[in-house]
mmCIF file of C-alpha atoms in Angstrom:
data_model
loop_
_atom_site.group_PDB
_atom_site.id
_atom_site.type_symbol
_atom_site.label_atom_id
_atom_site.label_comp_id
_atom_site.label_asym_id
_atom_site.label_seq_id
_atom_site.Cartn_x
_atom_site.Cartn_y
_atom_site.Cartn_z
ATOM 1 C CA MET A 1169 111.348 137.693 104.736
ATOM 2 C CA GLU A 1170 110.073 134.222 105.133
ATOM 3 C CA PRO A 1171 109.149 132.010 102.328
ATOM 4 C CA VAL A 1172 105.557 131.683 101.482
ATOM 5 C CA GLN A 1173 103.965 128.684 102.512
ATOM 6 C CA ARG A 1174 101.526 126.436 100.496
ATOM 7 C CA THR A 1175 99.647 123.318 101.013
ATOM 8 C CA ILE A 1176 99.542 120.429 98.949
ATOM 9 C CA VAL A 1177 97.517 117.604 99.176
ATOM 10 C CA LEU A 1178 98.321 113.925 97.473
ATOM 11 C CA GLY A 1179 95.972 110.981 97.118
ATOM 12 C CA VAL A 1180 98.054 107.478 97.856
ATOM 13 C CA GLU A 1181 97.773 104.227 97.340
ATOM 14 C CA TYR A 1182 99.520 101.498 99.218
ATOM 15 C CA ASP A 1183 99.807 97.866 99.833
ATOM 16 C CA GLY A 1184 99.531 97.823 103.601
ATOM 17 C CA GLY A 1185 101.522 94.132 103.970
ATOM 18 C CA ALA A 1186 104.556 95.881 103.248
ATOM 19 C CA PHE A 1187 104.699 98.248 106.610
ATOM 20 C CA HIS A 1188 103.952 98.269 110.002
ATOM 21 C CA GLY A 1189 100.641 100.848 109.821
ATOM 22 C CA PHE A 1190 100.667 104.216 108.402
ATOM 23 C CA GLN A 1191 102.032 106.557 111.334
ATOM 24 C CA SER A 1192 105.417 106.692 111.838
ATOM 25 C CA GLN A 1193 107.512 104.283 114.135
ATOM 26 C CA ALA A 1194 111.089 104.094 115.592
ATOM 27 C CA HIS A 1195 111.902 101.022 114.639
ATOM 28 C CA ALA A 1196 110.038 99.761 111.822
ATOM 29 C CA GLU A 1197 108.967 100.791 108.403
ATOM 30 C CA SER A 1198 105.992 103.161 107.955
ATOM 31 C CA VAL A 1199 103.686 104.639 105.218
ATOM 32 C CA GLN A 1200 104.151 107.854 106.842
ATOM 33 C CA ASP A 1201 108.390 107.356 106.651
ATOM 34 C CA ALA A 1202 108.328 106.366 103.342
ATOM 35 C CA LEU A 1203 106.431 109.374 102.176
ATOM 36 C CA GLU A 1204 107.698 111.929 103.938
ATOM 37 C CA ASP A 1205 111.225 111.016 102.783
ATOM 38 C CA ALA A 1206 110.194 110.821 99.117
ATOM 39 C CA ILE A 1207 108.435 114.582 99.720
ATOM 40 C CA GLY A 1208 111.355 115.795 101.487
ATOM 41 C CA ARG A 1209 113.506 114.653 98.374
ATOM 42 C CA VAL A 1210 111.277 116.597 95.895
ATOM 43 C CA ALA A 1211 110.753 119.634 97.866
ATOM 44 C CA ASN A 1212 114.508 119.572 99.055
ATOM 45 C CA GLU A 1213 112.946 120.295 102.615
ATOM 46 C CA ARG A 1214 111.514 117.877 105.526
ATOM 47 C CA VAL A 1215 108.334 118.039 105.732
ATOM 48 C CA ARG A 1216 105.588 116.599 107.789
ATOM 49 C CA ILE A 1217 102.580 114.956 106.639
ATOM 50 C CA VAL A 1218 98.738 114.632 107.625
ATOM 51 C CA ALA A 1219 96.860 111.813 106.818
ATOM 52 C CA ALA A 1220 93.041 111.311 106.874
ATOM 53 C CA GLY A 1221 93.309 107.916 108.459
ATOM 54 C CA ARG A 1222 96.142 106.474 110.330
ATOM 55 C CA THR A 1223 95.550 102.584 108.990
ATOM 56 C CA ASP A 1224 96.921 99.809 111.163
ATOM 57 C CA ALA A 1225 99.672 97.368 110.124
ATOM 58 C CA GLY A 1226 98.792 95.451 107.076
ATOM 59 C CA VAL A 1227 95.809 97.516 106.194
ATOM 60 C CA HIS A 1228 95.391 98.656 102.377
ATOM 61 C CA ALA A 1229 94.891 102.072 100.925
ATOM 62 C CA THR A 1230 93.509 103.174 97.398
ATOM 63 C CA GLY A 1231 91.971 106.727 98.402
ATOM 64 C CA GLN A 1232 94.171 107.749 101.234
ATOM 65 C CA VAL A 1233 94.476 111.663 101.286
ATOM 66 C CA VAL A 1234 97.211 113.162 102.908
ATOM 67 C CA SER A 1235 98.243 117.207 103.158
ATOM 68 C CA PHE A 1236 101.482 118.684 103.941
ATOM 69 C CA ARG A 1237 103.064 122.417 103.914
ATOM 70 C CA THR A 1238 105.898 123.880 101.935
ATOM 71 C CA SER A 1239 107.838 126.519 100.692
ATOM 72 C CA ALA A 1240 108.903 124.767 97.549
ATOM 73 C CA GLU A 1241 107.455 125.499 94.106
ATOM 74 C CA ARG A 1242 106.619 122.521 92.444
ATOM 75 C CA PRO A 1243 104.479 121.699 89.535
ATOM 76 C CA LEU A 1244 101.673 119.491 90.541
ATOM 77 C CA ASP A 1245 102.984 116.654 88.434
ATOM 78 C CA ALA A 1246 106.310 116.868 90.150
ATOM 79 C CA TRP A 1247 104.381 116.073 93.328
ATOM 80 C CA ARG A 1248 102.795 113.114 91.831
ATOM 81 C CA ARG A 1249 105.211 111.502 89.538
ATOM 82 C CA GLY A 1250 108.447 112.581 91.328
ATOM 83 C CA VAL A 1251 107.300 111.559 94.992
ATOM 84 C CA SER A 1252 105.943 108.245 93.297
ATOM 85 C CA SER A 1253 109.347 107.653 91.513
ATOM 86 C CA LEU A 1254 111.088 107.933 94.925
ATOM 87 C CA THR A 1255 108.544 105.697 97.182
ATOM 88 C CA PRO A 1256 109.155 101.993 97.267
ATOM 89 C CA ASP A 1257 106.801 100.127 94.883
ATOM 90 C CA THR A 1258 104.208 99.572 97.363
ATOM 91 C CA ILE A 1259 103.215 103.307 97.449
ATOM 92 C CA GLY A 1260 101.970 105.567 94.802
ATOM 93 C CA VAL A 1261 100.447 109.009 94.556
ATOM 94 C CA VAL A 1262 97.431 108.916 92.086
ATOM 95 C CA TRP A 1263 96.654 112.614 92.378
ATOM 96 C CA ALA A 1264 98.029 116.267 93.670
ATOM 97 C CA ARG A 1265 96.817 119.105 94.265
ATOM 98 C CA ALA A 1266 97.449 122.670 95.827
ATOM 99 C CA ILE A 1267 94.358 123.791 98.109
ATOM 100 C CA GLU A 1268 94.981 126.465 101.149
ATOM 101 C CA SER A 1269 93.633 126.214 104.451
ATOM 102 C CA PHE A 1270 93.280 122.486 104.283
ATOM 103 C CA HIS A 1271 93.597 119.821 106.706
ATOM 104 C CA ALA A 1272 93.400 116.051 105.646
ATOM 105 C CA ARG A 1273 92.506 114.925 109.006
ATOM 106 C CA PHE A 1274 90.456 117.448 110.446
ATOM 107 C CA GLY A 1275 88.569 118.364 107.303
ATOM 108 C CA ALA A 1276 87.066 114.906 106.308
ATOM 109 C CA VAL A 1277 83.548 115.030 107.059
ATOM 110 C CA TRP A 1278 83.784 111.156 106.063
ATOM 111 C CA ARG A 1279 85.692 108.143 105.445
ATOM 112 C CA ARG A 1280 84.921 104.918 103.340
ATOM 113 C CA TYR A 1281 86.287 101.346 103.911
ATOM 114 C CA VAL A 1282 85.939 98.317 102.144
ATOM 115 C CA TYR A 1283 86.634 94.781 103.767
ATOM 116 C CA VAL A 1284 87.086 92.004 101.291
ATOM 117 C CA TYR A 1285 86.196 88.106 102.184
ATOM 118 C CA SER A 1286 87.148 85.760 100.241
ATOM 119 C CA ASP A 1287 85.042 82.096 101.010
ATOM 120 C CA ALA A 1288 86.179 79.761 98.342
ATOM 121 C CA PRO A 1289 86.871 76.475 99.283
ATOM 122 C CA GLU A 1290 90.891 76.611 99.132
ATOM 123 C CA LYS A 1291 92.621 79.459 100.886
ATOM 124 C CA PRO A 1292 93.454 82.283 98.360
ATOM 125 C CA VAL A 1293 96.912 82.215 96.799
ATOM 126 C CA ILE A 1294 97.453 84.915 94.841
ATOM 127 C CA HIS A 1295 94.933 87.219 96.528
ATOM 128 C CA ARG A 1296 96.208 86.263 100.033
ATOM 129 C CA GLY A 1297 97.911 89.383 101.220
ATOM 130 C CA LEU A 1298 94.757 91.115 99.635
ATOM 131 C CA VAL A 1299 91.692 89.283 100.885
ATOM 132 C CA ALA A 1300 90.619 87.482 104.384
ATOM 133 C CA TRP A 1301 89.728 84.134 103.912
ATOM 134 C CA CYS A 1302 86.468 82.337 105.337
ATOM 135 C CA ARG A 1303 86.486 78.575 105.417
ATOM 136 C CA THR A 1304 82.678 78.555 105.469
ATOM 137 C CA PRO A 1305 80.361 79.839 102.605
ATOM 138 C CA LEU A 1306 78.885 83.504 103.451
ATOM 139 C CA GLU A 1307 75.850 84.585 102.661
ATOM 140 C CA PRO A 1308 75.812 88.177 102.050
ATOM 141 C CA GLU A 1309 72.037 88.730 101.815
ATOM 142 C CA ARG A 1310 72.125 87.964 105.738
ATOM 143 C CA MET A 1311 74.843 89.992 106.724
ATOM 144 C CA HIS A 1312 73.663 93.056 104.759
ATOM 145 C CA ALA A 1313 70.083 93.256 106.285
ATOM 146 C CA ALA A 1314 72.192 92.513 109.777
ATOM 147 C CA ALA A 1315 74.282 95.376 108.988
ATOM 148 C CA GLN A 1316 71.735 98.143 109.010
ATOM 149 C CA CYS A 1317 71.215 98.100 112.296
ATOM 150 C CA LEU A 1318 74.518 99.917 112.483
ATOM 151 C CA LEU A 1319 73.485 102.948 110.615
ATOM 152 C CA GLY A 1320 73.222 106.395 112.035
ATOM 153 C CA GLU A 1321 74.881 108.116 115.322
ATOM 154 C CA GLN A 1322 75.551 105.238 117.881
ATOM 155 C CA ASP A 1323 77.650 103.888 120.552
ATOM 156 C CA PHE A 1324 80.278 101.546 118.885
ATOM 157 C CA SER A 1325 81.807 100.493 122.222
ATOM 158 C CA ALA A 1326 81.296 96.921 121.201
ATOM 159 C CA PHE A 1327 83.218 97.407 117.913
ATOM 160 C CA ARG A 1328 86.194 99.294 119.648
ATOM 161 C CA ALA A 1329 89.390 98.069 120.419
ATOM 162 C CA ALA A 1330 90.851 98.208 123.859
ATOM 163 C CA GLY A 1331 94.027 100.668 122.896
ATOM 164 C CA CYS A 1332 91.573 103.262 121.336
ATOM 165 C CA GLN A 1333 92.220 106.577 122.718
ATOM 166 C CA SER A 1334 89.192 108.431 121.278
ATOM 167 C CA LYS A 1335 87.061 110.373 123.985
ATOM 168 C CA THR A 1336 83.822 109.395 122.857
ATOM 169 C CA PRO A 1337 82.925 105.991 121.284
ATOM 170 C CA TYR A 1338 80.162 107.169 119.390
ATOM 171 C CA ARG A 1339 80.484 107.501 115.722
ATOM 172 C CA ASN A 1340 78.074 108.353 112.705
ATOM 173 C CA VAL A 1341 77.959 105.569 110.071
ATOM 174 C CA GLN A 1342 76.302 106.981 107.441
ATOM 175 C CA ALA A 1343 76.055 104.123 104.795
ATOM 176 C CA ILE A 1344 76.765 100.340 105.167
ATOM 177 C CA GLY A 1345 76.343 97.114 102.643
ATOM 178 C CA VAL A 1346 77.509 93.788 102.277
ATOM 179 C CA ALA A 1347 77.347 92.249 98.467
ATOM 180 C CA ARG A 1348 79.188 89.648 96.284
ATOM 181 C CA MET A 1349 81.501 91.172 93.904
ATOM 182 C CA ASN A 1350 83.808 89.326 91.244
ATOM 183 C CA GLY A 1351 83.490 86.003 93.374
ATOM 184 C CA TYR A 1352 84.376 87.823 96.537
ATOM 185 C CA VAL A 1353 82.050 89.415 99.583
ATOM 186 C CA ALA A 1354 82.632 92.928 100.109
ATOM 187 C CA ILE A 1355 81.610 95.072 103.184
ATOM 188 C CA ASP A 1356 81.084 98.775 102.257
ATOM 189 C CA ILE A 1357 81.066 101.347 105.320
ATOM 190 C CA THR A 1358 81.177 105.112 105.415
ATOM 191 C CA ALA A 1359 81.074 107.232 108.484
ATOM 192 C CA ASN A 1360 82.293 110.279 109.824
ATOM 193 C CA ALA A 1361 85.057 108.721 111.539
ATOM 194 C CA PHE A 1362 86.027 105.455 113.015
ATOM 195 C CA LEU A 1363 87.338 103.950 116.539
ATOM 196 C CA LEU A 1364 90.696 101.934 116.691
ATOM 197 C CA HIS A 1365 89.682 98.313 114.705
ATOM 198 C CA MET A 1366 86.061 99.090 114.293
ATOM 199 C CA VAL A 1367 85.872 98.431 111.080
ATOM 200 C CA ARG A 1368 87.471 95.282 111.460
ATOM 201 C CA ASN A 1369 85.586 94.288 114.531
ATOM 202 C CA ILE A 1370 82.481 94.846 112.827
ATOM 203 C CA ALA A 1371 83.578 92.369 109.689
ATOM 204 C CA GLY A 1372 84.378 89.942 112.021
ATOM 205 C CA ALA A 1373 80.604 90.072 113.734
ATOM 206 C CA LEU A 1374 79.663 90.177 110.226
ATOM 207 C CA ARG A 1375 81.493 87.010 109.054
ATOM 208 C CA ALA A 1376 79.913 85.242 111.994
ATOM 209 C CA VAL A 1377 76.303 86.377 110.711
ATOM 210 C CA GLY A 1378 77.050 85.150 107.359
ATOM 211 C CA VAL A 1379 78.421 81.575 108.426
ATOM 212 C CA GLY A 1380 75.332 81.226 111.205
ATOM 213 C CA GLU A 1381 77.201 81.720 113.948
ATOM 214 C CA LEU A 1382 75.070 84.907 114.985
ATOM 215 C CA GLY A 1383 71.307 85.246 114.233
ATOM 216 C CA SER A 1384 69.796 88.069 112.432
ATOM 217 C CA THR A 1385 69.094 90.177 115.734
ATOM 218 C CA ASP A 1386 72.434 89.343 117.525
ATOM 219 C CA LEU A 1387 74.135 92.257 115.962
ATOM 220 C CA ARG A 1388 71.802 94.870 117.357
ATOM 221 C CA GLU A 1389 71.947 93.175 120.840
ATOM 222 C CA LEU A 1390 75.836 93.086 120.424
ATOM 223 C CA LEU A 1391 75.939 96.817 119.637
ATOM 224 C CA SER A 1392 73.227 97.706 122.539
ATOM 225 C CA GLU A 1393 75.423 95.735 125.279
ATOM 226 C CA ARG A 1394 78.409 98.156 124.309
ATOM 227 C CA ASP A 1395 80.639 95.118 125.677
ATOM 228 C CA ARG A 1396 83.715 94.315 123.427
ATOM 229 C CA SER A 1397 84.477 91.042 125.234
ATOM 230 C CA ARG A 1398 80.914 89.752 124.086
ATOM 231 C CA ALA A 1399 81.460 90.280 120.338
ATOM 232 C CA PRO A 1400 83.395 87.840 117.905
ATOM 233 C CA PRO A 1401 87.184 88.147 117.060
ATOM 234 C CA THR A 1402 88.724 90.720 114.948
ATOM 235 C CA ALA A 1403 89.323 89.954 111.363
ATOM 236 C CA PRO A 1404 92.664 90.143 109.962
ATOM 237 C CA PRO A 1405 93.921 93.233 108.338
ATOM 238 C CA GLN A 1406 94.547 92.011 104.880
ATOM 239 C CA GLY A 1407 90.930 92.398 103.815
ATOM 240 C CA LEU A 1408 90.488 95.999 104.745
ATOM 241 C CA TYR A 1409 91.250 99.041 102.522
ATOM 242 C CA LEU A 1410 90.731 102.725 102.956
ATOM 243 C CA VAL A 1411 89.035 103.352 99.500
ATOM 244 C CA GLY A 1412 87.784 107.265 99.879
ATOM 245 C CA VAL A 1413 87.800 110.395 101.945
ATOM 246 C CA GLY A 1414 85.398 113.177 101.748
ATOM 247 C CA TYR A 1415 85.792 116.886 102.011
ATOM 248 C CA PRO A 1416 83.263 119.642 101.910
ATOM 249 C CA GLY A 1417 83.150 121.421 98.318
ATOM 250 C CA MET A 1418 86.181 118.865 97.344
ATOM 251 C CA ASP A 1419 85.642 115.841 94.916
ATOM 252 C CA THR A 1420 87.650 113.009 95.701
ATOM 253 C CA PRO A 1421 87.815 109.847 93.968
ATOM 254 C CA VAL A 1422 87.025 106.347 95.485
ATOM 255 C CA ARG A 1423 88.700 103.859 94.391
ATOM 256 C CA PRO A 1424 87.529 100.265 95.092
ATOM 257 C CA PRO A 1425 90.107 97.265 95.943
ATOM 258 C CA PRO A 1426 91.439 95.818 93.006
ATOM 259 C CA VAL A 1427 90.240 92.305 93.564
ATOM 260 C CA ILE A 1428 86.311 93.411 93.360
ATOM 261 C CA ALA A 1429 87.031 96.708 90.943
#
């Protein structure tokens, strides 16, 4: 008789500066490889995980969700504490659940990211790998007002990286806000899904609005032109956090970046 397979779901956080992105790579350290190695040791069998979002190199997560199938019978606390004890200090499992008919990627109905800027006069030192630095003071109120044109289902080609493999440039932005928090400027955006570098490209455009390089209506014009080459540069990865993922009928925590929490 074939062993019974069950689905385990984990909430994961990590410091993306220690990895070359989430997805497994042949010649570079990835979050996926580190997690699969630790889970496999707890399960005593090889596992393959699926993630809600494949974050880029340098991008952090406080609310990543991964799922995997296993025949191993372990208490949920073993998946949480056991896996955490076997991963590098830059990765931790926050919670664990056993849920049948669950897929971390295809089951998600929204993803939420927060991008964090420091606009202090001096470049960040202690938090240099956790925030992006803007040399010029930002005006979050202006950024927030401009960002509202991004709401709804639209063509986001203007904020789509050239290497994006999505079949469609359309995404549905459900909420976006910009505010000053704990001395930092945070861009909080939720959508059904995101294109490659979409959040970082939006963050770069909003920085330009915040320092006065773009006017209040320029963001709407960029969106309608659908031309990535006309938009401001991509914001650096270290300011970006995946903070939460939503699933129908399932309550998952949203965990803000530590610098603004």
